[in-house]
CSV table of C-alpha atoms and ligand atoms in Angstrom, one decimal:
chain,number,residue,atom,x,y,z
A,1,ALA,CA,-33.9,-10.0,-28.4
A,2,ALA,CA,-32.3,-12.2,-31.1
A,3,SER,CA,-31.5,-15.8,-30.4
A,4,GLY,CA,-28.8,-18.3,-31.4
A,5,ALA,CA,-25.0,-18.1,-31.7
A,6,GLY,CA,-25.1,-14.7,-33.5
A,7,ALA,CA,-26.8,-13.0,-30.6
A,8,ARG,CA,-24.2,-14.3,-28.2
A,9,VAL,CA,-21.4,-12.8,-30.4
A,10,VAL,CA,-23.2,-9.5,-30.6
A,11,ARG,CA,-23.7,-9.4,-26.8
A,12,TYR,CA,-20.0,-10.2,-26.2
A,13,ASP,CA,-18.9,-7.4,-28.5
A,14,ALA,CA,-21.3,-5.0,-26.8
A,15,SER,CA,-19.9,-5.7,-23.4
A,16,LEU,CA,-16.3,-5.4,-24.6
A,17,GLU,CA,-17.1,-2.1,-26.2
A,18,GLN,CA,-18.9,-1.1,-23.0
A,19,ARG,CA,-15.8,-1.9,-21.0
A,20,LEU,CA,-13.6,0.1,-23.3
A,21,THR,CA,-16.0,3.1,-23.2
A,22,GLN,CA,-16.2,2.8,-19.4
A,23,ARG,CA,-12.4,2.8,-19.2
A,24,ALA,CA,-12.1,6.0,-21.4
A,25,THR,CA,-14.8,7.7,-19.3
A,26,ILE,CA,-13.0,6.8,-16.1
A,27,ALA,CA,-9.7,8.1,-17.5
A,28,ALA,CA,-11.2,11.5,-18.5
A,29,ASP,CA,-12.9,11.7,-15.2
A,30,LEU,CA,-9.7,10.9,-13.3
A,31,ARG,CA,-8.0,13.8,-15.0
A,32,ARG,CA,-10.8,16.1,-14.1
A,33,GLY,CA,-11.0,14.7,-10.5
A,34,LEU,CA,-7.3,15.4,-9.9
A,35,THR,CA,-7.7,19.1,-10.8
A,36,ALA,CA,-11.0,19.3,-8.9
A,37,GLY,CA,-9.3,18.0,-5.7
A,38,GLU,CA,-11.5,14.9,-5.4
A,39,PHE,CA,-8.7,12.6,-4.1
A,40,HIS,CA,-7.8,12.2,-0.5
A,41,LEU,CA,-5.6,9.8,1.5
A,42,LEU,CA,-6.6,7.6,4.4
A,43,TYR,CA,-3.9,6.2,6.7
A,44,GLN,CA,-4.1,2.7,8.2
A,45,PRO,CA,-2.2,2.1,11.4
A,46,ILE,CA,0.7,-0.5,11.5
A,47,VAL,CA,0.9,-1.6,15.1
A,48,GLU,CA,3.5,-3.3,17.3
A,49,LEU,CA,2.5,-6.6,18.9
A,50,PRO,CA,1.3,-7.6,21.3
A,51,HIS,CA,0.1,-4.3,22.7
A,52,GLY,CA,-1.2,-2.8,19.4
A,53,ARG,CA,0.5,0.6,19.7
A,54,THR,CA,0.5,2.4,16.4
A,55,VAL,CA,4.1,2.8,15.2
A,56,ALA,CA,3.7,3.5,11.5
A,57,VAL,CA,0.9,4.1,9.0
A,58,GLU,CA,0.2,3.2,5.3
A,59,SER,CA,-1.4,5.7,3.1
A,60,LEU,CA,-4.3,4.5,0.9
A,61,ILE,CA,-6.0,6.6,-1.7
A,62,ARG,CA,-9.7,7.3,-2.1
A,63,TRP,CA,-11.7,9.1,-4.7
A,64,SER,CA,-14.8,11.0,-3.6
A,65,LYS,CA,-17.1,11.7,-6.5
A,66,ASP,CA,-20.8,12.7,-6.4
A,67,GLY,CA,-21.0,11.8,-2.7
A,68,ARG,CA,-19.6,8.3,-3.4
A,69,THR,CA,-16.2,6.9,-2.4
A,70,ILE,CA,-14.5,5.0,-5.2
A,71,SER,CA,-12.1,2.2,-4.2
A,72,PRO,CA,-8.5,2.3,-5.6
A,73,ALA,CA,-9.1,-1.2,-7.0
A,74,GLU,CA,-11.5,0.5,-9.5
A,75,PHE,CA,-9.4,3.4,-10.7
A,76,ILE,CA,-5.7,2.6,-10.0
A,77,PRO,CA,-5.6,0.1,-12.9
A,78,VAL,CA,-7.1,2.7,-15.3
A,79,ALA,CA,-4.7,5.3,-14.0
A,80,GLU,CA,-1.8,2.8,-14.6
A,81,ASP,CA,-2.9,2.1,-18.2
A,82,THR,CA,-3.4,5.7,-19.1
A,83,GLY,CA,-0.2,6.8,-17.4
A,84,LEU,CA,-2.2,9.2,-15.3
A,85,ILE,CA,-0.7,7.4,-12.2
A,86,VAL,CA,2.5,9.3,-12.7
A,87,GLU,CA,0.7,12.7,-12.1
A,88,LEU,CA,-1.6,11.2,-9.4
A,89,GLY,CA,1.4,9.4,-7.8
A,90,ALA,CA,3.4,12.6,-7.6
A,91,TRP,CA,0.4,14.2,-5.8
A,92,ILE,CA,0.2,11.2,-3.4
A,93,ILE,CA,3.9,11.3,-2.6
A,94,ASP,CA,3.9,15.0,-1.9
A,95,THR,CA,0.7,14.8,0.2
A,96,VAL,CA,2.1,11.9,2.3
A,97,CYS,CA,5.4,13.8,3.0
A,98,ALA,CA,3.5,16.9,3.9
A,99,GLN,CA,1.3,14.9,6.3
A,100,ALA,CA,4.4,13.1,7.8
A,101,ALA,CA,6.0,16.6,8.5
A,102,ALA,CA,2.7,17.8,10.1
A,103,TRP,CA,2.5,14.7,12.4
A,104,SER,CA,6.1,15.1,13.3
A,105,ARG,CA,5.6,18.8,14.3
A,106,ARG,CA,2.5,18.0,16.3
A,107,HIS,CA,3.4,14.8,18.0
A,108,GLY,CA,7.2,14.7,17.9
A,109,CYS,CA,9.4,13.1,15.3
A,110,ASP,CA,9.4,9.7,17.1
A,111,ALA,CA,5.6,9.4,17.2
A,112,LEU,CA,5.6,7.5,13.9
A,113,ARG,CA,8.6,5.5,12.8
A,114,SER,CA,7.5,5.4,9.2
A,115,ILE,CA,4.8,6.4,6.8
A,116,ALA,CA,4.3,4.2,3.8
A,117,VAL,CA,3.2,5.1,0.2
A,118,ASN,CA,2.2,2.5,-2.4
A,119,VAL,CA,4.0,2.8,-5.7
A,120,SER,CA,2.7,0.9,-8.7
A,121,ALA,CA,4.5,-0.8,-11.7
A,122,ARG,CA,4.0,2.1,-14.1
A,123,GLN,CA,5.4,4.6,-11.5
A,124,LEU,CA,8.6,2.5,-11.2
A,125,LEU,CA,9.0,2.7,-14.9
A,126,ASP,CA,8.8,6.5,-14.8
A,127,PRO,CA,12.3,8.0,-15.0
A,128,GLY,CA,11.0,11.0,-12.9
A,129,LEU,CA,10.0,9.0,-9.9
A,130,VAL,CA,13.3,9.3,-8.0
A,131,ASP,CA,13.3,13.1,-8.4
A,132,VAL,CA,9.6,13.3,-7.2
A,133,VAL,CA,10.5,11.3,-4.1
A,134,ALA,CA,13.7,13.2,-3.4
A,135,GLY,CA,12.0,16.5,-4.0
A,136,ALA,CA,9.1,15.7,-1.7
A,137,ILE,CA,11.3,14.6,1.2
A,138,ALA,CA,13.6,17.6,0.8
A,139,ARG,CA,10.6,20.1,0.5
A,140,HIS,CA,8.9,18.8,3.6
A,141,GLY,CA,12.1,18.0,5.6
A,142,ILE,CA,11.4,14.3,6.1
A,143,PRO,CA,14.3,12.0,7.1
A,144,ALA,CA,14.4,9.7,4.1
A,145,ALA,CA,14.2,6.5,6.1
A,146,ARG,CA,10.9,7.6,7.6
A,147,LEU,CA,9.3,7.3,4.2
A,148,THR,CA,8.5,3.7,3.2
A,149,VAL,CA,7.9,2.9,-0.5
A,150,GLU,CA,5.8,-0.2,-0.9
A,151,ILE,CA,6.4,-2.0,-4.1
A,152,THR,CA,5.2,-5.4,-5.4
A,153,GLU,CA,7.1,-8.1,-7.1
A,154,THR,CA,5.1,-7.7,-10.3
A,155,ALA,CA,6.1,-4.1,-10.4
A,156,VAL,CA,9.8,-4.8,-10.0
A,157,PHE,CA,9.7,-7.3,-12.8
A,158,ALA,CA,7.6,-5.0,-15.0
A,159,GLY,CA,10.6,-3.9,-17.0
A,160,GLY,CA,14.2,-3.0,-17.3
A,161,ARG,CA,14.2,0.3,-15.5
A,162,ALA,CA,12.1,-0.7,-12.5
A,163,LEU,CA,14.9,-2.4,-10.6
A,164,ALA,CA,17.2,0.5,-11.2
A,165,THR,CA,14.6,2.8,-9.9
A,166,VAL,CA,14.2,0.7,-6.7
A,167,ASN,CA,18.0,0.8,-6.3
A,168,ALA,CA,18.0,4.6,-6.7
A,169,LEU,CA,15.2,5.0,-4.2
A,170,SER,CA,17.1,2.8,-1.7
A,171,ALA,CA,20.2,4.9,-2.3
A,172,LEU,CA,18.2,8.0,-1.3
A,173,GLY,CA,17.7,6.2,2.0
A,174,VAL,CA,14.0,5.6,1.8
A,175,THR,CA,12.8,2.3,3.3
A,176,ILE,CA,11.7,-0.3,0.7
A,177,ALA,CA,9.0,-2.7,1.6
A,178,LEU,CA,7.9,-5.6,-0.6
A,179,ASP,CA,4.1,-5.6,-0.6
A,180,ASP,CA,1.8,-8.7,-0.9
A,181,PHE,CA,4.8,-10.9,-0.1
A,182,GLY,CA,4.5,-14.5,-1.2
A,183,THR,CA,1.8,-14.0,-3.8
A,184,GLY,CA,4.2,-13.7,-6.8
A,185,HIS,CA,6.3,-16.2,-8.6
A,186,SER,CA,9.7,-15.3,-7.3
A,187,SER,CA,9.2,-13.5,-4.0
A,188,LEU,CA,12.2,-15.2,-2.4
A,189,GLY,CA,14.4,-14.7,-5.5
A,190,LEU,CA,13.6,-11.0,-5.5
A,191,LEU,CA,15.1,-10.7,-2.0
A,192,ARG,CA,18.5,-11.5,-3.5
A,193,ILE,CA,18.4,-8.9,-6.3
A,194,CYS,CA,16.4,-6.1,-4.7
A,195,PRO,CA,17.4,-3.8,-1.8
A,196,VAL,CA,14.4,-4.7,0.4
A,197,ASP,CA,14.2,-3.5,4.0
A,198,ALA,CA,10.8,-5.0,4.9
A,199,ILE,CA,8.3,-7.6,3.7
A,200,LYS,CA,4.6,-7.3,4.1
A,201,VAL,CA,3.2,-10.8,4.5
A,202,ASP,CA,0.1,-11.1,2.4
A,203,LYS,CA,-3.3,-11.5,4.0
A,204,SER,CA,-3.9,-14.8,2.3
A,205,PHE,CA,-1.2,-16.3,4.5
A,206,VAL,CA,-2.5,-14.6,7.6
A,207,ASP,CA,-5.9,-16.1,6.9
A,208,GLY,CA,-4.4,-19.5,7.4
A,209,LEU,CA,-3.2,-18.9,10.9
A,210,GLY,CA,-4.6,-21.4,13.4
A,211,GLY,CA,-5.3,-23.8,10.6
A,212,GLY,CA,-2.5,-26.3,11.4
A,213,PRO,CA,1.1,-26.8,10.4
A,214,GLN,CA,0.4,-26.8,6.6
A,215,GLN,CA,-1.6,-23.6,6.7
A,216,GLU,CA,1.0,-21.9,8.9
A,217,ALA,CA,4.1,-23.2,7.2
A,218,ILE,CA,4.8,-20.1,5.1
A,219,VAL,CA,4.2,-17.6,7.8
A,220,ILE,CA,6.6,-19.5,10.1
A,221,ALA,CA,9.2,-19.9,7.4
A,222,LEU,CA,9.2,-16.2,6.6
A,223,THR,CA,10.2,-15.2,10.1
A,224,GLY,CA,13.4,-17.3,9.7
A,225,ILE,CA,14.2,-15.8,6.3
A,226,ALA,CA,13.5,-12.3,7.4
A,227,GLU,CA,15.7,-12.7,10.5
A,228,THR,CA,18.6,-14.1,8.5
A,229,LEU,CA,18.4,-11.3,5.9
A,230,GLY,CA,17.9,-8.6,8.6
A,231,LEU,CA,14.4,-7.6,7.3
A,232,TYR,CA,11.5,-6.6,9.3
A,233,THR,CA,8.1,-8.2,8.6
A,234,VAL,CA,4.6,-6.8,8.8
A,235,ALA,CA,1.7,-9.2,8.7
A,236,GLU,CA,-1.2,-7.7,6.6
A,237,GLY,CA,-4.9,-8.2,6.9
A,238,VAL,CA,-5.1,-9.2,10.5
A,239,GLU,CA,-8.8,-9.4,11.3
A,240,THR,CA,-9.1,-11.4,14.6
A,241,ALA,CA,-7.5,-11.4,18.1
A,242,ALA,CA,-6.6,-15.0,17.6
A,243,GLN,CA,-4.5,-14.2,14.5
A,244,ALA,CA,-2.8,-11.4,16.3
A,245,ARG,CA,-2.0,-13.7,19.2
A,246,ARG,CA,-0.7,-16.4,17.0
A,247,LEU,CA,1.5,-13.9,15.1
A,248,HIS,CA,3.1,-12.7,18.3
A,249,GLU,CA,3.7,-16.3,19.4
A,250,LEU,CA,5.5,-16.9,16.1
A,251,GLY,CA,7.7,-14.0,16.6
A,252,TYR,CA,6.0,-11.3,14.5
A,253,ARG,CA,6.5,-7.8,15.7
A,254,TYR,CA,4.4,-5.7,13.4
A,255,ALA,CA,0.8,-6.2,12.1
A,256,GLN,CA,-1.8,-4.3,10.2
A,257,GLY,CA,-5.5,-5.1,9.7
A,258,PHE,CA,-9.1,-4.3,10.6
A,259,HIS,CA,-8.7,-6.0,14.0
A,260,PHE,CA,-6.5,-3.1,15.0
A,261,ALA,CA,-7.8,-0.3,12.8
A,262,ARG,CA,-9.3,0.5,9.5
A,263,PRO,CA,-7.8,3.1,7.1
A,264,LEU,CA,-8.5,6.4,8.9
A,265,PRO,CA,-8.6,10.1,8.0
A,266,PRO,CA,-5.6,12.2,9.2
A,267,ALA,CA,-7.5,13.7,12.1
A,268,ALA,CA,-8.3,10.2,13.5
A,269,ILE,CA,-4.6,9.4,13.4
A,270,ASP,CA,-4.0,12.6,15.4
A,271,ASP,CA,-6.4,11.4,18.0
A,272,LEU,CA,-4.7,8.1,18.2
A,273,LEU,CA,-1.3,9.6,18.6
A,274,ASP,CA,-2.6,12.0,21.3
A,275,GLN,CA,-4.1,9.1,23.2
A,276,GLN,CA,-0.9,7.0,23.0
A,277,VAL,CA,1.1,9.8,24.6
A,278,THR,CA,-1.0,9.6,27.8
A,279,THR,CA,-1.1,5.8,28.0
B,1,C2E,P1,-2.5,-2.9,-0.6
B,1,C2E,O1,-1.3,-2.0,-0.8
B,1,C2E,O2,-2.2,-4.4,-0.4
B,1,C2E,O3,-3.4,-2.3,0.6
B,1,C2E,C1,-4.0,-3.1,1.6
B,1,C2E,C2,-5.5,-3.2,1.3
B,1,C2E,O4,-6.1,-4.1,2.2
B,1,C2E,C3,-6.2,-1.8,1.5
B,1,C2E,O5,-7.3,-1.8,0.5
B,1,C2E,C4,-6.7,-2.0,2.9
B,1,C2E,O6,-7.9,-1.1,3.2
B,1,C2E,C5,-7.1,-3.4,2.9
B,1,C2E,N1,-7.1,-4.0,4.3
B,1,C2E,C6,-6.3,-3.6,5.3
B,1,C2E,N2,-6.6,-4.4,6.4
B,1,C2E,C7,-7.5,-5.3,6.0
B,1,C2E,C8,-8.1,-6.4,6.7
B,1,C2E,O7,-7.9,-6.7,7.9
B,1,C2E,N3,-9.0,-7.1,6.0
B,1,C2E,C9,-9.3,-6.8,4.7
B,1,C2E,N4,-10.2,-7.6,4.0
B,1,C2E,N5,-8.7,-5.8,4.0
B,1,C2E,C10,-7.8,-5.0,4.7
B,1,C2E,P2,-7.6,-0.5,-0.4
B,1,C2E,O8,-7.4,0.7,0.4
B,1,C2E,O9,-8.9,-0.7,-1.0
B,1,C2E,O10,-6.4,-0.6,-1.5
B,1,C2E,C11,-6.4,-1.6,-2.4
B,1,C2E,C12,-5.1,-1.6,-3.2
B,1,C2E,O11,-5.1,-0.4,-4.0
B,1,C2E,C13,-3.8,-1.5,-2.3
B,1,C2E,O12,-3.5,-2.8,-1.9
B,1,C2E,C14,-2.9,-0.9,-3.3
B,1,C2E,O13,-2.4,-2.0,-4.2
B,1,C2E,C15,-3.7,0.0,-4.2
B,1,C2E,N6,-3.6,1.4,-3.7
B,1,C2E,C16,-4.2,2.0,-2.6
B,1,C2E,N7,-3.7,3.2,-2.5
B,1,C2E,C17,-2.8,3.4,-3.4
B,1,C2E,C18,-1.9,4.5,-3.8
B,1,C2E,O14,-1.9,5.6,-3.1
B,1,C2E,N8,-1.1,4.4,-4.8
B,1,C2E,C19,-1.1,3.2,-5.5
B,1,C2E,N9,-0.2,3.1,-6.6
B,1,C2E,N10,-1.8,2.1,-5.2
B,1,C2E,C20,-2.7,2.2,-4.2
B,2,CA,CA1,0.5,-1.7,0.3
B,3,CA,CA1,17.4,0.6,2.4
B,4,CA,CA1,-0.6,-5.6,0.5
């Protein structure tokens, strides 16, 4: 290999080009995968404290390709950049509503209070999103409030139309949850301008539980804010029994995380709901 400054420049260009090529390859592959039915959804329980009963679920997408499962962190950004998220997102929303209807038929309509779907920045900028959501809840006969749309602060601030879309979704009656709460620049400010029903307290704050007053300050402060504003809170990324206990002590009612359950295939949620009836 060549040496010196020139070689470093060449190597940098090559890796940039590699990244761009990789991106284009993933984009083409995403399109193919969508038609080939390679995507599926897992559902992670959201439980009520302290007993840990599943009261809601969050849908999380996976891509199975060549016997390998690809994480959304790898392909959602590419789907966003290429606009493919709009088509993929419509499939996700329809699939989630169909699944909610199936669980409701099988376990009774009170078995799950809500089923959440993640919506990204690019989707909020799409003028068709509200019709996609309205169409899916009507087609599958889901009460609007049972569908929770999880948005992030970054997504709401992504552009002019995003906030109007959130308002229109809220007017449909769907539940709006602010995801990764506390990680953005204006999380609290957003609560004033956006019709939020729930906040999902980010894992990074849950990680600090048990670490003393400074580490716990935000988790504690958020309960007061949520109560004043009439929002419900979900603590994300709960990995230990100690964290779950501490959340309950601090007045948290809902939690989600590997301590309770990993994201699961629909049949495993069926088993869980069957078991809960008998306990
Ligand atoms: P998110 O919405 O914040 O989802 C929570 C992520 O944390 C999930 O990762 C979940 O598996 C993981 N998680 C849950 N409990 C724990 C825990 O106790 N410990 C740890 N370490 N992790 C936990 P996942 O499924 O890989 O999804 C990553 C991100 O990809 C999501 O973050 C969301 O932003 C995005 N995403 C996933 N599914 C979809 C989708 O259907 N549509 C869109 N637009 N984005 C999605
Ligand atoms: Ca989420
Ligand atoms: Ca609302
Ligand atoms: Ca989150």
